[in-house]
């Protein structure tokens, strides 16, 4: 860039400095080099990780200014330009990991207008099982504004004997229109739009649109054959919720951890009579957990 001295620091080093800087340092950089931050904003927010409710609010919520804070005195520091440069539409990968979610949490007002959505490439959601019944703010103010192509749900700390189903939304989270693939681990999130129950955020059923649902078997069901048959029976009994009738062949993928498990699972799928109307929908894939 024209305002940067040539041959001082490699571009990768400059970008790393900005990415790793604390908020106060970023504020200084913003005042010193507006053009630099403007040029790097897309890279800064291409991949965003949120690990606390406080960070979630800073990213998506406007700061509510009290009346007495409305006038800045001469001794007050100038406002940071960082928020002016933050472009949520630049985010491609968003990872949200919340260990807890208090009942009193409020996420409004949003920095986005209701008609705007963030067209993410990938969304990672890691939420505690105890979030059941506590996600009204997420459901109303945040999740409907996201529109990913791929989504990874990871339900944390589900009790061994607890239900696999976790209530996420009632009406707002009716479906992400761009969603092509969803990975489910630890629990099965469901929502209740007007047209009936379905896995959370799946778009409306359509034979013309391919959507892949990947169930990570080890975290959802026991791999032992009798238990896996019970799992398949559960899926067959909830065919409307999964949308089995509108899925294309191979679109419901059972993800296992080894080739041996894959062979055992394929045999169960091939011989289990209760899934006969939808057998073509099932596929088995190996994915080794790191």
Short mmCIF file of C-alpha atoms in Angstrom, two decimals:
data_model
loop_
_atom_site.label_atom_id
_atom_site.label_comp_id
_atom_site.label_asym_id
_atom_site.label_seq_id
_atom_site.Cartn_x
_atom_site.Cartn_y
_atom_site.Cartn_z
CA UNK A 1 0.00 0.00 0.00
CA UNK A 2 1.18 3.53 -0.73
CA UNK A 3 1.21 4.71 2.89
CA UNK A 4 3.43 1.84 4.09
CA UNK A 5 7.22 2.02 3.83
CA UNK A 6 8.43 -0.53 1.30
CA UNK A 7 10.54 -3.51 2.36
CA UNK A 8 10.03 -2.99 6.11
CA UNK A 9 8.06 -6.06 7.18
CA UNK A 10 6.64 -8.89 5.08
CA UNK A 11 2.90 -8.59 4.48
CA UNK A 12 2.30 -11.85 6.38
CA UNK A 13 4.02 -10.43 9.47
CA UNK A 14 2.00 -7.21 9.37
CA UNK A 15 -1.22 -9.18 9.06
CA UNK A 16 -0.23 -11.43 11.97
CA UNK A 17 0.45 -8.40 14.17
CA UNK A 18 -3.04 -7.07 13.54
CA UNK A 19 -4.69 -10.45 14.04
CA UNK A 20 -2.96 -11.08 17.37
CA UNK A 21 -3.17 -7.54 18.75
CA UNK A 22 -5.27 -6.76 21.81
CA UNK A 23 -8.20 -4.30 21.46
CA UNK A 24 -6.26 -1.27 22.74
CA UNK A 25 -3.45 -1.90 20.26
CA UNK A 26 -5.96 -2.30 17.47
CA UNK A 27 -7.51 1.01 18.42
CA UNK A 28 -4.12 2.72 18.14
CA UNK A 29 -3.46 1.06 14.80
CA UNK A 30 -6.87 2.22 13.61
CA UNK A 31 -6.08 5.85 14.38
CA UNK A 32 -2.56 5.67 12.97
CA UNK A 33 -3.25 3.70 9.82
CA UNK A 34 -6.88 3.79 8.76
CA UNK A 35 -6.03 2.68 5.22
CA UNK A 36 -4.06 -0.29 6.52
CA UNK A 37 -6.96 -1.58 8.61
CA UNK A 38 -9.44 -0.91 5.82
CA UNK A 39 -7.37 -3.06 3.49
CA UNK A 40 -6.94 -5.90 6.02
CA UNK A 41 -10.50 -6.00 7.38
CA UNK A 42 -11.60 -8.79 5.00
CA UNK A 43 -8.70 -10.98 6.18
CA UNK A 44 -9.27 -10.13 9.84
CA UNK A 45 -12.86 -11.34 9.80
CA UNK A 46 -12.70 -14.15 7.25
CA UNK A 47 -12.52 -16.70 10.08
CA UNK A 48 -13.99 -15.67 13.45
CA UNK A 49 -14.05 -17.67 16.70
CA UNK A 50 -16.37 -16.71 19.56
CA UNK A 51 -15.83 -18.44 22.91
CA UNK A 52 -17.90 -16.37 25.34
CA UNK A 53 -21.20 -14.55 25.52
CA UNK A 54 -19.30 -11.30 26.01
CA UNK A 55 -17.47 -11.81 22.71
CA UNK A 56 -20.74 -12.77 21.04
CA UNK A 57 -22.35 -9.53 22.14
CA UNK A 58 -19.35 -7.44 21.04
CA UNK A 59 -19.49 -9.00 17.59
CA UNK A 60 -23.22 -8.90 16.90
CA UNK A 61 -24.79 -6.39 19.28
CA UNK A 62 -24.79 -2.63 19.36
CA UNK A 63 -23.49 -1.03 22.52
CA UNK A 64 -26.31 0.62 24.41
CA UNK A 65 -25.12 4.14 25.29
CA UNK A 66 -26.52 5.64 28.48
CA UNK A 67 -27.79 9.24 28.28
CA UNK A 68 -24.93 10.55 30.42
CA UNK A 69 -22.44 8.85 28.10
CA UNK A 70 -23.77 10.56 25.00
CA UNK A 71 -21.47 13.59 25.26
CA UNK A 72 -17.73 13.04 25.17
CA UNK A 73 -15.48 15.47 27.02
CA UNK A 74 -12.12 16.68 25.75
CA UNK A 75 -10.34 14.37 28.15
CA UNK A 76 -12.22 11.33 26.89
CA UNK A 77 -10.30 9.13 24.44
CA UNK A 78 -11.54 9.24 20.83
CA UNK A 79 -13.82 6.40 19.76
CA UNK A 80 -12.14 3.47 18.07
CA UNK A 81 -12.59 3.10 14.33
CA UNK A 82 -12.47 -0.68 14.55
CA UNK A 83 -16.24 -1.15 14.64
CA UNK A 84 -16.61 1.04 11.56
CA UNK A 85 -14.31 -1.32 9.69
CA UNK A 86 -15.91 -4.52 10.96
CA UNK A 87 -17.83 -6.02 8.06
CA UNK A 88 -19.86 -9.04 9.17
CA UNK A 89 -20.53 -9.91 5.55
CA UNK A 90 -16.80 -10.69 5.18
CA UNK A 91 -17.03 -13.62 7.64
CA UNK A 92 -16.72 -16.96 5.87
CA UNK A 93 -16.14 -19.30 8.82
CA UNK A 94 -17.82 -18.59 12.17
CA UNK A 95 -17.18 -20.77 15.22
CA UNK A 96 -19.30 -20.25 18.34
CA UNK A 97 -18.44 -22.24 21.47
CA UNK A 98 -20.49 -21.53 24.59
CA UNK A 99 -19.93 -23.51 27.80
CA UNK A 100 -22.91 -21.91 29.48
CA UNK A 101 -25.92 -19.83 28.58
CA UNK A 102 -27.72 -17.98 31.41
CA UNK A 103 -31.49 -17.61 31.22
CA UNK A 104 -31.18 -13.82 31.40
CA UNK A 105 -28.99 -13.43 28.32
CA UNK A 106 -30.09 -10.74 25.86
CA UNK A 107 -28.58 -10.37 22.40
CA UNK A 108 -30.60 -7.46 21.06
CA UNK A 109 -30.35 -4.92 19.58
CA UNK A 110 -28.50 -6.48 16.68
CA UNK A 111 -25.99 -4.74 14.45
CA UNK A 112 -27.87 -6.25 11.52
CA UNK A 113 -31.28 -5.26 10.24
CA UNK A 114 -33.79 -8.10 10.16
CA UNK A 115 -33.73 -8.29 6.38
CA UNK A 116 -29.97 -8.87 6.29
CA UNK A 117 -28.25 -12.25 6.58
CA UNK A 118 -24.61 -13.32 6.76
CA UNK A 119 -23.86 -15.75 3.92
CA UNK A 120 -21.35 -17.96 5.75
CA UNK A 121 -19.43 -20.77 4.12
CA UNK A 122 -19.16 -22.73 7.40
CA UNK A 123 -20.76 -22.38 10.82
CA UNK A 124 -19.52 -24.33 13.85
CA UNK A 125 -21.87 -24.34 16.85
CA UNK A 126 -20.74 -25.96 20.12
CA UNK A 127 -23.44 -25.59 22.76
CA UNK A 128 -23.92 -27.31 26.14
CA UNK A 129 -26.75 -29.83 26.50
CA UNK A 130 -28.05 -27.67 29.34
CA UNK A 131 -28.93 -25.04 26.73
CA UNK A 132 -32.29 -26.79 26.36
CA UNK A 133 -34.99 -24.17 26.80
CA UNK A 134 -32.50 -21.30 27.16
CA UNK A 135 -31.86 -20.26 23.57
CA UNK A 136 -34.71 -17.83 22.99
CA UNK A 137 -32.27 -14.98 22.35
CA UNK A 138 -30.19 -17.05 19.95
CA UNK A 139 -33.30 -18.25 18.18
CA UNK A 140 -34.84 -14.80 17.84
CA UNK A 141 -31.88 -12.52 17.24
CA UNK A 142 -28.85 -14.38 15.92
CA UNK A 143 -29.35 -17.78 14.31
CA UNK A 144 -32.02 -16.62 11.80
CA UNK A 145 -29.58 -13.96 10.55
CA UNK A 146 -26.94 -16.55 9.67
CA UNK A 147 -27.14 -18.45 6.38
CA UNK A 148 -24.33 -21.01 6.07
CA UNK A 149 -23.64 -23.55 3.36
CA UNK A 150 -22.29 -26.05 5.92
CA UNK A 151 -23.16 -26.27 9.61
CA UNK A 152 -21.57 -28.35 12.38
CA UNK A 153 -23.70 -28.81 15.53
CA UNK A 154 -21.81 -30.14 18.56
CA UNK A 155 -23.92 -30.64 21.69
CA UNK A 156 -21.56 -30.73 24.67
CA UNK A 157 -21.81 -32.82 27.84
CA UNK A 158 -25.00 -34.69 27.02
CA UNK A 159 -25.88 -37.04 29.91
CA UNK A 160 -25.25 -40.67 28.99
CA UNK A 161 -28.89 -41.62 29.58
CA UNK A 162 -30.28 -38.27 28.53
CA UNK A 163 -32.35 -37.64 25.46
CA UNK A 164 -30.51 -37.05 22.20
CA UNK A 165 -32.95 -34.33 21.16
CA UNK A 166 -32.24 -30.71 22.06
CA UNK A 167 -34.81 -27.97 21.48
CA UNK A 168 -33.23 -25.08 19.59
CA UNK A 169 -35.99 -22.97 18.05
CA UNK A 170 -39.72 -22.59 17.73
CA UNK A 171 -40.54 -20.52 14.67
CA UNK A 172 -37.63 -18.23 13.79
CA UNK A 173 -35.16 -20.96 12.92
CA UNK A 174 -37.27 -22.40 10.13
CA UNK A 175 -34.43 -23.13 7.75
CA UNK A 176 -31.26 -21.73 6.20
CA UNK A 177 -31.85 -21.42 2.48
CA UNK A 178 -28.20 -22.03 1.48
CA UNK A 179 -27.61 -25.04 3.74
CA UNK A 180 -26.20 -28.03 1.86
CA UNK A 181 -24.57 -30.09 4.62
CA UNK A 182 -25.14 -30.43 8.36
CA UNK A 183 -22.97 -32.44 10.78
CA UNK A 184 -24.59 -33.57 14.04
CA UNK A 185 -22.46 -34.59 17.00
CA UNK A 186 -23.40 -35.15 20.65
CA UNK A 187 -27.09 -34.42 20.17
CA UNK A 188 -29.86 -33.81 17.66
CA UNK A 189 -31.08 -30.18 17.58
CA UNK A 190 -34.64 -29.69 16.45
CA UNK A 191 -36.88 -26.73 15.79
CA UNK A 192 -40.63 -26.34 15.43
CA UNK A 193 -41.58 -24.06 12.54
CA UNK A 194 -45.20 -23.69 11.50
CA UNK A 195 -45.06 -26.56 9.03
CA UNK A 196 -43.95 -29.07 11.69
CA UNK A 197 -40.92 -30.50 13.49
CA UNK A 198 -37.59 -30.84 11.71
CA UNK A 199 -33.90 -30.94 12.39
CA UNK A 200 -32.88 -27.40 13.27
CA UNK A 201 -32.18 -25.07 10.35
CA UNK A 202 -32.76 -27.60 7.58
CA UNK A 203 -34.30 -25.85 4.57
CA UNK A 204 -37.84 -26.80 3.52
CA UNK A 205 -38.01 -30.30 1.99
CA UNK A 206 -37.31 -30.43 -1.73
CA UNK A 207 -36.59 -33.37 -4.02
CA UNK A 208 -34.73 -31.03 -6.36
CA UNK A 209 -32.31 -29.79 -3.68
CA UNK A 210 -29.59 -32.04 -2.32
CA UNK A 211 -28.88 -31.71 1.37
CA UNK A 212 -26.56 -33.98 3.31
CA UNK A 213 -27.13 -34.84 6.97
CA UNK A 214 -24.12 -36.45 8.67
CA UNK A 215 -24.75 -38.25 11.97
CA UNK A 216 -21.58 -38.92 14.01
CA UNK A 217 -22.56 -42.35 15.28
CA UNK A 218 -20.15 -42.73 18.22
CA UNK A 219 -21.36 -39.51 19.84
CA UNK A 220 -25.05 -40.15 19.19
CA UNK A 221 -25.56 -43.91 19.37
CA UNK A 222 -23.67 -46.96 20.58
CA UNK A 223 -21.82 -48.71 17.76
CA UNK A 224 -22.83 -52.18 18.99
CA UNK A 225 -25.11 -53.72 16.36
CA UNK A 226 -28.25 -54.08 18.54
CA UNK A 227 -28.01 -50.45 19.62
CA UNK A 228 -27.37 -49.30 16.07
CA UNK A 229 -30.54 -51.10 14.98
CA UNK A 230 -32.42 -49.23 17.70
CA UNK A 231 -30.94 -46.00 16.34
CA UNK A 232 -32.04 -46.81 12.80
CA UNK A 233 -35.48 -47.70 14.13
CA UNK A 234 -35.57 -44.29 15.85
CA UNK A 235 -34.64 -42.57 12.57
CA UNK A 236 -37.26 -44.53 10.63
CA UNK A 237 -39.86 -43.59 13.23
CA UNK A 238 -39.04 -39.90 12.79
CA UNK A 239 -38.86 -39.90 9.00
CA UNK A 240 -40.79 -36.63 8.71
CA UNK A 241 -38.45 -34.87 11.13
CA UNK A 242 -35.42 -36.00 9.10
CA UNK A 243 -37.23 -35.42 5.81
CA UNK A 244 -36.30 -38.89 4.54
CA UNK A 245 -38.93 -38.87 1.79
CA UNK A 246 -37.34 -35.82 0.16
CA UNK A 247 -33.68 -36.87 0.53
CA UNK A 248 -31.64 -37.96 -2.42
CA UNK A 249 -29.68 -41.23 -2.40
CA UNK A 250 -26.74 -41.27 0.02
CA UNK A 251 -27.76 -38.04 1.71
CA UNK A 252 -28.05 -39.36 5.28
CA UNK A 253 -24.50 -40.30 6.20
CA UNK A 254 -23.60 -42.37 9.27
CA UNK A 255 -20.08 -41.25 10.21
CA UNK A 256 -17.93 -43.88 11.95
CA UNK A 257 -14.32 -43.98 13.13
CA UNK A 258 -12.75 -46.97 11.35
CA UNK A 259 -13.05 -49.26 8.35
CA UNK A 260 -14.14 -52.13 10.62
CA UNK A 261 -16.96 -50.03 12.04
CA UNK A 262 -17.91 -49.02 8.52
CA UNK A 263 -18.27 -52.65 7.42
CA UNK A 264 -20.38 -53.50 10.50
CA UNK A 265 -22.58 -50.45 10.04
CA UNK A 266 -23.08 -51.09 6.31
CA UNK A 267 -24.18 -54.64 7.13
CA UNK A 268 -26.75 -53.40 9.64
CA UNK A 269 -28.06 -50.82 7.14
CA UNK A 270 -28.28 -53.46 4.41
CA UNK A 271 -30.25 -55.96 6.51
CA UNK A 272 -32.41 -53.78 8.75
CA UNK A 273 -35.97 -54.08 7.50
CA UNK A 274 -37.51 -51.04 9.20
CA UNK A 275 -35.62 -48.62 6.94
CA UNK A 276 -36.58 -50.40 3.71
CA UNK A 277 -38.58 -47.45 2.25
CA UNK A 278 -35.53 -45.19 2.66
CA UNK A 279 -32.59 -47.59 2.40
CA UNK A 280 -31.21 -45.74 -0.64
CA UNK A 281 -30.96 -42.59 1.50
CA UNK A 282 -28.38 -44.09 3.88
CA UNK A 283 -24.61 -44.06 3.40
CA UNK A 284 -21.65 -44.80 5.69
CA UNK A 285 -18.39 -42.81 5.84
CA UNK A 286 -15.19 -43.07 7.86
CA UNK A 287 -13.86 -40.01 9.63
CA UNK A 288 -11.08 -40.40 12.18
CA UNK A 289 -11.45 -38.02 15.14
CA UNK A 290 -8.26 -36.10 15.92
#
